[in-house]
Coordinates of C-alpha atoms in Angstrom, one line a residue:
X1 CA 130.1 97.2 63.2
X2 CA 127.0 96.5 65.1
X3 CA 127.3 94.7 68.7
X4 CA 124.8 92.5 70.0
X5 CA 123.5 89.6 71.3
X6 CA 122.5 86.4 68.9
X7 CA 121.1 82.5 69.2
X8 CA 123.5 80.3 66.8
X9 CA 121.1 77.6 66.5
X10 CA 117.5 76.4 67.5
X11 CA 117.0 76.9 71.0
X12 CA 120.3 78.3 71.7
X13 CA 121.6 80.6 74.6
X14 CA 122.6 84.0 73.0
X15 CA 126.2 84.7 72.6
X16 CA 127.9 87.8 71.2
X17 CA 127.6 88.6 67.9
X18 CA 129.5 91.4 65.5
X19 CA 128.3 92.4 62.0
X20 CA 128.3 94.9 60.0
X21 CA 125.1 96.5 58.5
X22 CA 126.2 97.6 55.4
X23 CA 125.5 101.1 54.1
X24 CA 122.8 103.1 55.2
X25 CA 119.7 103.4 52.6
X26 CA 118.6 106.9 51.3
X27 CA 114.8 106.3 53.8
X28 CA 116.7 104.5 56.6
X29 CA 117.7 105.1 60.5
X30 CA 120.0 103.8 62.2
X31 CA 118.9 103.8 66.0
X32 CA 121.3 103.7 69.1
X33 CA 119.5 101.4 70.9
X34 CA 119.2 102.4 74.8
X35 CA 116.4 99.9 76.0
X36 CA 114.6 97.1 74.3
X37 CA 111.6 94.6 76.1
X38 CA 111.7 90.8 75.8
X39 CA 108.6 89.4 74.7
X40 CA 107.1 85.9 73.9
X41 CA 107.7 86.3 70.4
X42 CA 111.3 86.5 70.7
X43 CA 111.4 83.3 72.4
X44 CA 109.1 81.9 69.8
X45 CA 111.4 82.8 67.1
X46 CA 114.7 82.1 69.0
X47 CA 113.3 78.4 69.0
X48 CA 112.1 78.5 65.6
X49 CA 108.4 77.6 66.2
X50 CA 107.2 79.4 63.7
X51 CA 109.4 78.5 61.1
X52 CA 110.8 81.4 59.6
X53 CA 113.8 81.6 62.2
X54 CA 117.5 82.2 60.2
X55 CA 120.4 81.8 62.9
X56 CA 122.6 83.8 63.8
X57 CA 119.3 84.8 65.1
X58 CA 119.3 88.5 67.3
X59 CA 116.1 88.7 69.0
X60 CA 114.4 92.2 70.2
X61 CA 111.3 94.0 68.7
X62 CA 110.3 96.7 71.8
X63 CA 113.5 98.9 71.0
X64 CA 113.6 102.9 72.3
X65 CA 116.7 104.8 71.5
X66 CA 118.5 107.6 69.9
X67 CA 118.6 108.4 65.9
X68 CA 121.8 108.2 65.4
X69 CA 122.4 108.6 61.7
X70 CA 119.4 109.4 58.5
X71 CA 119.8 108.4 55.6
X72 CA 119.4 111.3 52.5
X73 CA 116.4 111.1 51.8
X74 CA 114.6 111.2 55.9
X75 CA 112.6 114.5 56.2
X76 CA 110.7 113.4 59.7
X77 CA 113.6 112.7 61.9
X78 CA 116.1 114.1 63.0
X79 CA 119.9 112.8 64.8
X80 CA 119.3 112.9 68.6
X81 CA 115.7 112.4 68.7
X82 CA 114.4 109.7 71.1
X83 CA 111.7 107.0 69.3
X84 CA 110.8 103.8 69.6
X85 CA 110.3 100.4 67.2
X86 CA 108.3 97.7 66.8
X87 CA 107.7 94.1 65.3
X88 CA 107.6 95.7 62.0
X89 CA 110.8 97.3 60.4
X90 CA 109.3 98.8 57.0
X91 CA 106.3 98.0 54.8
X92 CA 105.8 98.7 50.4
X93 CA 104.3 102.1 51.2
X94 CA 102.4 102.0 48.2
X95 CA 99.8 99.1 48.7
X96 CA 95.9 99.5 49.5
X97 CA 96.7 99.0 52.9
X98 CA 99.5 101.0 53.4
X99 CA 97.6 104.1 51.4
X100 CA 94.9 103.3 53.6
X101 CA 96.7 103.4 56.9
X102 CA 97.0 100.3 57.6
X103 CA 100.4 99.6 57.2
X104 CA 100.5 96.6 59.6
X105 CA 98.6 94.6 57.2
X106 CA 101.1 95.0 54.3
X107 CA 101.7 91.6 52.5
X108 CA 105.4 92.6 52.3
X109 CA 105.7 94.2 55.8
X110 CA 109.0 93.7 56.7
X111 CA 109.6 92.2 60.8
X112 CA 112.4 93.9 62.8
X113 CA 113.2 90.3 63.9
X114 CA 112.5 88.2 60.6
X115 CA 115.5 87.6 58.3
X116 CA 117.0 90.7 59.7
X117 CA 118.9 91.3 63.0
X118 CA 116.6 93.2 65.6
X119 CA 117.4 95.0 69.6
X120 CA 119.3 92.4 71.5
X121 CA 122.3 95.1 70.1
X122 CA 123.6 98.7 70.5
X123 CA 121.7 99.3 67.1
X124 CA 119.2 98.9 65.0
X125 CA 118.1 99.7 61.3
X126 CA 114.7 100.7 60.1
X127 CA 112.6 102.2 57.3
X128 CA 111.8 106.2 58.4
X129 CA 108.2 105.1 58.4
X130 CA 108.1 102.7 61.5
X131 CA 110.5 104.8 63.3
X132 CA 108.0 106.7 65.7
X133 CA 108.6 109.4 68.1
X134 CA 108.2 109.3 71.6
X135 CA 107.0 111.9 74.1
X136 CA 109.4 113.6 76.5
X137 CA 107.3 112.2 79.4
X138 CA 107.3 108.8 79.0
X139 CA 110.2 107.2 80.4
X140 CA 112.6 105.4 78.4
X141 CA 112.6 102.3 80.9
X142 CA 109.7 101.3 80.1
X143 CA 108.9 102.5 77.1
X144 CA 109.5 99.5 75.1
X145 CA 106.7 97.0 75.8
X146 CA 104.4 99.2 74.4
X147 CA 105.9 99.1 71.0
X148 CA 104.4 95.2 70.9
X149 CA 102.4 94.8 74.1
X150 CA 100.9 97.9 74.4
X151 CA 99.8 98.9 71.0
X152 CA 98.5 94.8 70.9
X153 CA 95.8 96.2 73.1
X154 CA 95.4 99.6 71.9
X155 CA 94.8 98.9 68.5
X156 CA 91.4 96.9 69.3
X157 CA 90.3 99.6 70.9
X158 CA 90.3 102.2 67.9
X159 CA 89.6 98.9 65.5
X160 CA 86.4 97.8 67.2
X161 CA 85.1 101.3 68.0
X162 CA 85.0 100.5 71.6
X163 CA 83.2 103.6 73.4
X164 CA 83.5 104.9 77.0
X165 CA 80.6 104.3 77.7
X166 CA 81.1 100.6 76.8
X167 CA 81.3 97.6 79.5
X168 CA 83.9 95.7 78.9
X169 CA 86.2 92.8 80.0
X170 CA 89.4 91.7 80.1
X171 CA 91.1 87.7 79.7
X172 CA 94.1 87.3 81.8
X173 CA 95.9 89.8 83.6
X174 CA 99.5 89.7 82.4
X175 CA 102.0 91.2 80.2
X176 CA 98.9 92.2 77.6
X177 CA 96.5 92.2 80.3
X178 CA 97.4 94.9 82.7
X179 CA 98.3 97.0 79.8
X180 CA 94.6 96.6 78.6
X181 CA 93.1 96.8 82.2
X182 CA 94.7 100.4 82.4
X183 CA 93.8 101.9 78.4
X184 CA 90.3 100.6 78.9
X185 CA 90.0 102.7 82.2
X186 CA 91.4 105.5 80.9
X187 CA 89.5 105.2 77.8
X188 CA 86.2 105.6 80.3
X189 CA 84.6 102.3 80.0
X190 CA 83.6 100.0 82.7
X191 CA 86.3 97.9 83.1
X192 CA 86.2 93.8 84.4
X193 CA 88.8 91.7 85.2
X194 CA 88.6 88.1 84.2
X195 CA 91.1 86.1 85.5
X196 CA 91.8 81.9 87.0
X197 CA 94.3 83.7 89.9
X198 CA 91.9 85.3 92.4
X199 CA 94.5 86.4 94.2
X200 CA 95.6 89.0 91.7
X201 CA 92.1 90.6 92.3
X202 CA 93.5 93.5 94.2
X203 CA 96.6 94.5 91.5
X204 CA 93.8 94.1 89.1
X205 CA 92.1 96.9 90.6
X206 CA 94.8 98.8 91.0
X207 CA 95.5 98.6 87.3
X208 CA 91.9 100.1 86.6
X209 CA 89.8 96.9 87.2
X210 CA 86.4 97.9 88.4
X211 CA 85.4 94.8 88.7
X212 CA 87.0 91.0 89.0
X213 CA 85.6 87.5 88.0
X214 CA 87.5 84.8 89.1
X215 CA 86.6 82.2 86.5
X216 CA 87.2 79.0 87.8
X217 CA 84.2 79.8 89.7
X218 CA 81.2 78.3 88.0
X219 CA 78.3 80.5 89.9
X220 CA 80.8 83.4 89.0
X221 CA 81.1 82.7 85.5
X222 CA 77.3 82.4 85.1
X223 CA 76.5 85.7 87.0
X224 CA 78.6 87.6 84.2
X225 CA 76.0 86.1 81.4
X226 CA 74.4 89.5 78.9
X227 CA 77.3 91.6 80.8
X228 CA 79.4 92.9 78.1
X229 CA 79.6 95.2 75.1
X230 CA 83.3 93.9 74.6
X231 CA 86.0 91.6 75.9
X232 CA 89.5 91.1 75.0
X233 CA 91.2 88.3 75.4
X234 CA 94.5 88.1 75.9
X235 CA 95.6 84.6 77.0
X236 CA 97.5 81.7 74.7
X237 CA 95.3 79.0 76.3
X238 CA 91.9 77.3 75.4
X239 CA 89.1 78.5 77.1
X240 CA 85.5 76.8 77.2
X241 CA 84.8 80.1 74.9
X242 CA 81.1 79.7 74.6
X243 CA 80.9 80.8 77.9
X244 CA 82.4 84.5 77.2
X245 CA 80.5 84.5 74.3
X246 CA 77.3 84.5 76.3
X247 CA 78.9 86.9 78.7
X248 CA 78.5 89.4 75.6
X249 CA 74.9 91.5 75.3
X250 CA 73.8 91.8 72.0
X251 CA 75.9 93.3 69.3
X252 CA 78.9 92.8 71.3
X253 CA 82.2 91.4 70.4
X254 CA 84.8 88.9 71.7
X255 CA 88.1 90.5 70.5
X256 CA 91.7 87.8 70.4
X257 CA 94.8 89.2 70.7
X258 CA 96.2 86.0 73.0
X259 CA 97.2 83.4 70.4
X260 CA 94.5 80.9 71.7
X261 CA 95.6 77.0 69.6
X262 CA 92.1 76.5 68.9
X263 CA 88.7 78.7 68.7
X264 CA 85.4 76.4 68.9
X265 CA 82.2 78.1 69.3
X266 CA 78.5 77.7 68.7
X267 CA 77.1 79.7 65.9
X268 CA 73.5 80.7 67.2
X269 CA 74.5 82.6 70.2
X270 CA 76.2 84.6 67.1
X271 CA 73.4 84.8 65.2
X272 CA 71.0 85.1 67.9
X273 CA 72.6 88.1 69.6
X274 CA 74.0 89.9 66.8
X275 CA 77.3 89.1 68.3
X276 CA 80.9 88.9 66.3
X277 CA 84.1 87.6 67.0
X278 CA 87.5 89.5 65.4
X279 CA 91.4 89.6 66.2
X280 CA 94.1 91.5 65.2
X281 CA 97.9 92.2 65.3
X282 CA 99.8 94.8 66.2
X283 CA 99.0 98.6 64.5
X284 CA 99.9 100.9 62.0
X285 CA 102.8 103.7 63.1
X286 CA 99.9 106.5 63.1
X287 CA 98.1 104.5 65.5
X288 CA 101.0 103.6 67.3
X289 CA 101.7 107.5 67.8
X290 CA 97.9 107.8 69.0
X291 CA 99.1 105.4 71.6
X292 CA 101.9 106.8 72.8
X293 CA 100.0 110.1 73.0
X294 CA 97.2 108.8 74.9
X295 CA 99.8 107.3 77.5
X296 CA 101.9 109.7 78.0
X297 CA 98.5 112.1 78.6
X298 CA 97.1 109.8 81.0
X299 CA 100.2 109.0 82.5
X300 CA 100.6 105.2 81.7
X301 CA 103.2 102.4 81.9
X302 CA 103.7 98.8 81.5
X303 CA 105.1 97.6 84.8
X304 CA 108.5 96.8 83.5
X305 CA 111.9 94.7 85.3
X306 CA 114.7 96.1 83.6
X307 CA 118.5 93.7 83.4
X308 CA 121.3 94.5 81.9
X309 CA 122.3 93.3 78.2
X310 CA 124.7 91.0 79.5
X311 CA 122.4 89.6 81.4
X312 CA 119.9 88.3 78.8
X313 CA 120.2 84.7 79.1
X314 CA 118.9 85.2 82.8
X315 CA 116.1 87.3 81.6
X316 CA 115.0 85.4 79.0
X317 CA 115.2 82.3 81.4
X318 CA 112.9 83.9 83.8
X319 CA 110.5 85.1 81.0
X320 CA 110.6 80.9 79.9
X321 CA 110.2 79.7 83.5
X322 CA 108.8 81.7 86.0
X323 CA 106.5 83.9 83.9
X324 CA 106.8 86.9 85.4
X325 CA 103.3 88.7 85.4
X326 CA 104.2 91.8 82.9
X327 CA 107.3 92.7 81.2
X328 CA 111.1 92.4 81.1
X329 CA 113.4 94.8 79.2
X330 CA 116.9 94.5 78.6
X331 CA 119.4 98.3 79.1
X332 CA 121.7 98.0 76.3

């Protein structure tokens, strides 16, 4: 029997939970879960907003832990070995996206946290094929977030082709933000802070800011005008988005990974300046390996508060009402 930690009904405070998983499938693993982030999402889906919700309800989708059991037919992993999971559980495998690597774009991708129990728990099940190792030196604290925060911001990176020698900005300097402020730098590129909280400017640097805009200053916002060959946004707000688009040069991009509610823009500063607009989800397992490789060689981490299990209600609380600036993570 599985032990975790499940919502009952919409909106409801998690409450332990037993059940039982059933056998093991020949391409499965079942992970001992050691450490699993809390992200937006899981508060999304333990309210049901986006209607796909079924309660008893176990939230967690940023899982690191121990294999502990392989089903017959797993050839890449072995019992003992430390990996990581993300929003997405399993996927056909045989699709033109999943033959073509990206697996993340499967029409039958299966979520970790969608009609299926997820982290919140002392395991978790998955297909072989999401089940990704992680390096020895990345700690296992904070290893989590980047299973759904972190690869949210890598992945843009190899999508759009951004180059090092690129100048580029970031929108919003929190739990996505500061995880993007600190790949871009490493990545090489010139690297600008956007944010409405100008006193964050100095942890923005920190992070690998070479520059901050506080953008609730109008002169500032129209000194930054032909600036950039990219900029990521990663904030759930409307903007006044015509402005970043002519902060772009020509050919550049404006990149969401921030589920804005609404995107209105004028279309001949697009045509004008060669200039496109993309988003994108999470990323396919390979990419999520290049991720963890470039971290762990640079020597990255998502600046992570860790409670215990037990204490999830309080961290989830603080996660709905206080916002902490990067990432929680629950020791299970």
């Amino acid at each position: 029997m599985v032990n975790a930690y499940a919502a009952f009904e919409q909106g409801g405070v998690l409450q332990p939970f037993e059940y039982d998983p059933g056998p093991l499938g020949r391409q499965q693993v079942d992970i001992q879960v050691e450490y699993c982030g809390i992200c937006h999402s899981d508060l999304s889906m333990i309210k049901n907003e986006w209607g796909m919700t079924q309660y008893p309800f176990v939230p967690g989708h940023e899982i690191v832990g121990i294999v502990a059991e392989v089903g017959s037919e797993v050839t890449p992993l072995r019992v003992g070995q430390r990996v990581g999971l993300g929003w997405y559980s399993s996927s056909c495998m045989h699709c033109e996206w999943c033959m073509g690597g990206d697996h993340h774009l499967c029409l039958s991708a299966e979520g970790t946290i969608v009609g299926r129990p997820g982290g919140f728990a002392d395991q978790v099940r998955a297909d072989q094929s999401w089940v990704v190792p992680i390096p020895e030196s990345i700690d296992s604290a904070v290893a989590g977030p980047l299973f759904c925060a972190g690869i949210t911001v890598f992945q843009p990176i190899i999508q759009c082709g951004v180059q090092p020698t690129d100048r580029v900005a970031v929108i919003g300097i929190g739990g996505l933000g500061h995880l993007a402020l600190q790949f871009l730098n490493a990545w090489g590129c010139e690297v600008t802070a956007l944010s409405t909280q100008p006193d964050k400017e100095a942890e923005a640097r920190r992070l690998g800011a070479h520059h901050f805009v506080n953008t609730r200053d109008p002169a500032a916002l129209q000194a930054i005008a032909n600036s950039f060959d990219y900029i990521i946004s990663t904030v759930n707000v409307s903007l006044e988005w015509s402005i970043y688009l002519n902060a772009l040069r020509p050919k550049g991009r404006l990149h969401l990974v921030g589920v804005a509610p609404d995107l209105s823009l004028p279309v001949f500063p697009l045509l004008g300046g060669q200039r496109s607009i993309s988003g994108s989800p999470v990323g396919s397992p390979a990419t999520i390996t290049k991720m963890l490789n470039f971290v762990a060689r640079h020597g990255l981490a998502p600046q992570t508060e860790v409670f215990p299990l037990a204490q999830v209600n309080e961290a989830l609380e603080k996660l709905r009402s206080q916002h902490p600036p990067y990432r929680l993570a629950l020791k299970c």
